Amino acid sequence: MARGLGRGLDAFFPEIEEKEDDVVQQIPIKDCRPNPYQPRKTFHTDAIEELKESILEFGIIQPLIVRKSIKGFEIVVGERRFRAAKEAGLTEVPAVVKELTDEKMMELALLENLQREDLTPIEEGQAYANLMKELNITQEELSKRLGKSRSHIANMVRLLGLPDQVVAYINNGELSMGHGRALLGLKDKEKLIPLVNKIRNEKLNVRQVEKLIITLNERPIKKKVSPKKDIFLQERESVLRDRLGTAVSIQRGKRKGKIEIEFYNDDDLDRIIEVLEG
């Protein structure tokens, strides 16, 4: 998980700092909706339940920060409090209404979660990628805006290049960020999934995986050599290509074979069928 930034959100965005003239309003829960730029996709049930019990006993001590939208309010900071309040059966929540742009909403949602160490490595990497895309900024510029090193941002974003299955394992905690970074160094990508299965089955730590990958990378990658097609099939392919006017491939298996005929659109398909029928 990412370490906290060490500075409050108001250090990055003075406009969200609570001021004396800020009015804390009681707004209906039904009029609130989550931040559309929320990077965290998973909210742990136990944590929400624990917060719900605290709200039932002490109430919501710190108001939410929201912004006015066409339909009600969008939560800027405090989505977990909002979810726990709903679970507690509250109909209203205390909130301060701020005027913020979409860009600020995206950055605030990421910063709030980074400070609480709530994001998985994948959620964090995806949030960085989204920010760079939406704000049209570089990793260097993003690192300055968020107070994170450029190398940390780069390492997180690189994890998104792993296969979906591996990304899912990192996201649910079966593999760590260290495992993911090590796997990125594997040269022969065909060995990636078998290696991941070995890591999970044998509970290998990051250091063990790094040593395995060094060994695997030292072995030459075997290139698959397609079996040479016999002269008989090559001749038949040539005859069909000339007759049908398109690419033809004949494959022979142990018990049966198949003929593949390419066509480019519906008209071309109709033309080939007419030739076959004629």
PDB file of C-alpha atoms in Angstrom, residues 3 10 25 28 40 48 52 94 97 106 125-126 143 147 176 181 189 201 207 213 225 227 247 256 264:
ATOM      1  CA  ARG A   3       2.380   5.512   2.436  1.00  0.00           C
ATOM      2  CA  ASP A  10      -5.594  21.669   2.620  1.00  0.00           C
ATOM      3  CA  GLN A  25     -25.501  22.191   6.451  1.00  0.00           C
ATOM      4  CA  PRO A  28     -30.477  14.671   2.840  1.00  0.00           C
ATOM      5  CA  ARG A  40     -11.257   3.138  -4.653  1.00  0.00           C
ATOM      6  CA  ILE A  48     -17.940   0.431   7.234  1.00  0.00           C
ATOM      7  CA  LYS A  52     -21.439   2.831  11.528  1.00  0.00           C
ATOM      8  CA  PRO A  94     -23.555  17.355   8.024  1.00  0.00           C
ATOM      9  CA  VAL A  97     -20.591  22.827   0.193  1.00  0.00           C
ATOM     10  CA  MET A 106     -10.153  13.815  -9.241  1.00  0.00           C
ATOM     11  CA  GLY A 125      -1.859   2.959 -10.495  1.00  0.00           C
ATOM     12  CA  GLN A 126      -5.162   3.360 -12.346  1.00  0.00           C
ATOM     13  CA  SER A 143       4.593  13.822  -8.888  1.00  0.00           C
ATOM     14  CA  GLY A 147       3.984  15.057  -3.473  1.00  0.00           C
ATOM     15  CA  SER A 176       1.770  -7.939  -3.567  1.00  0.00           C
ATOM     16  CA  ARG A 181       7.056  -5.481 -10.105  1.00  0.00           C
ATOM     17  CA  LYS A 189       5.629 -13.812 -21.263  1.00  0.00           C
ATOM     18  CA  ASN A 201       0.434 -22.471  -4.700  1.00  0.00           C
ATOM     19  CA  ARG A 207      12.771 -12.403  -3.031  1.00  0.00           C
ATOM     20  CA  ILE A 213      12.863 -14.840 -12.726  1.00  0.00           C
ATOM     21  CA  VAL A 225       8.547 -23.763 -35.337  1.00  0.00           C
ATOM     22  CA  PRO A 227       5.584 -27.763 -39.173  1.00  0.00           C
ATOM     23  CA  ALA A 247      -6.307 -16.421 -49.501  1.00  0.00           C
ATOM     24  CA  LYS A 256      -9.432 -34.559 -39.850  1.00  0.00           C
ATOM     25  CA  TYR A 264     -13.356  -9.141 -46.867  1.00  0.00           C
TER      26      TYR A 264
END
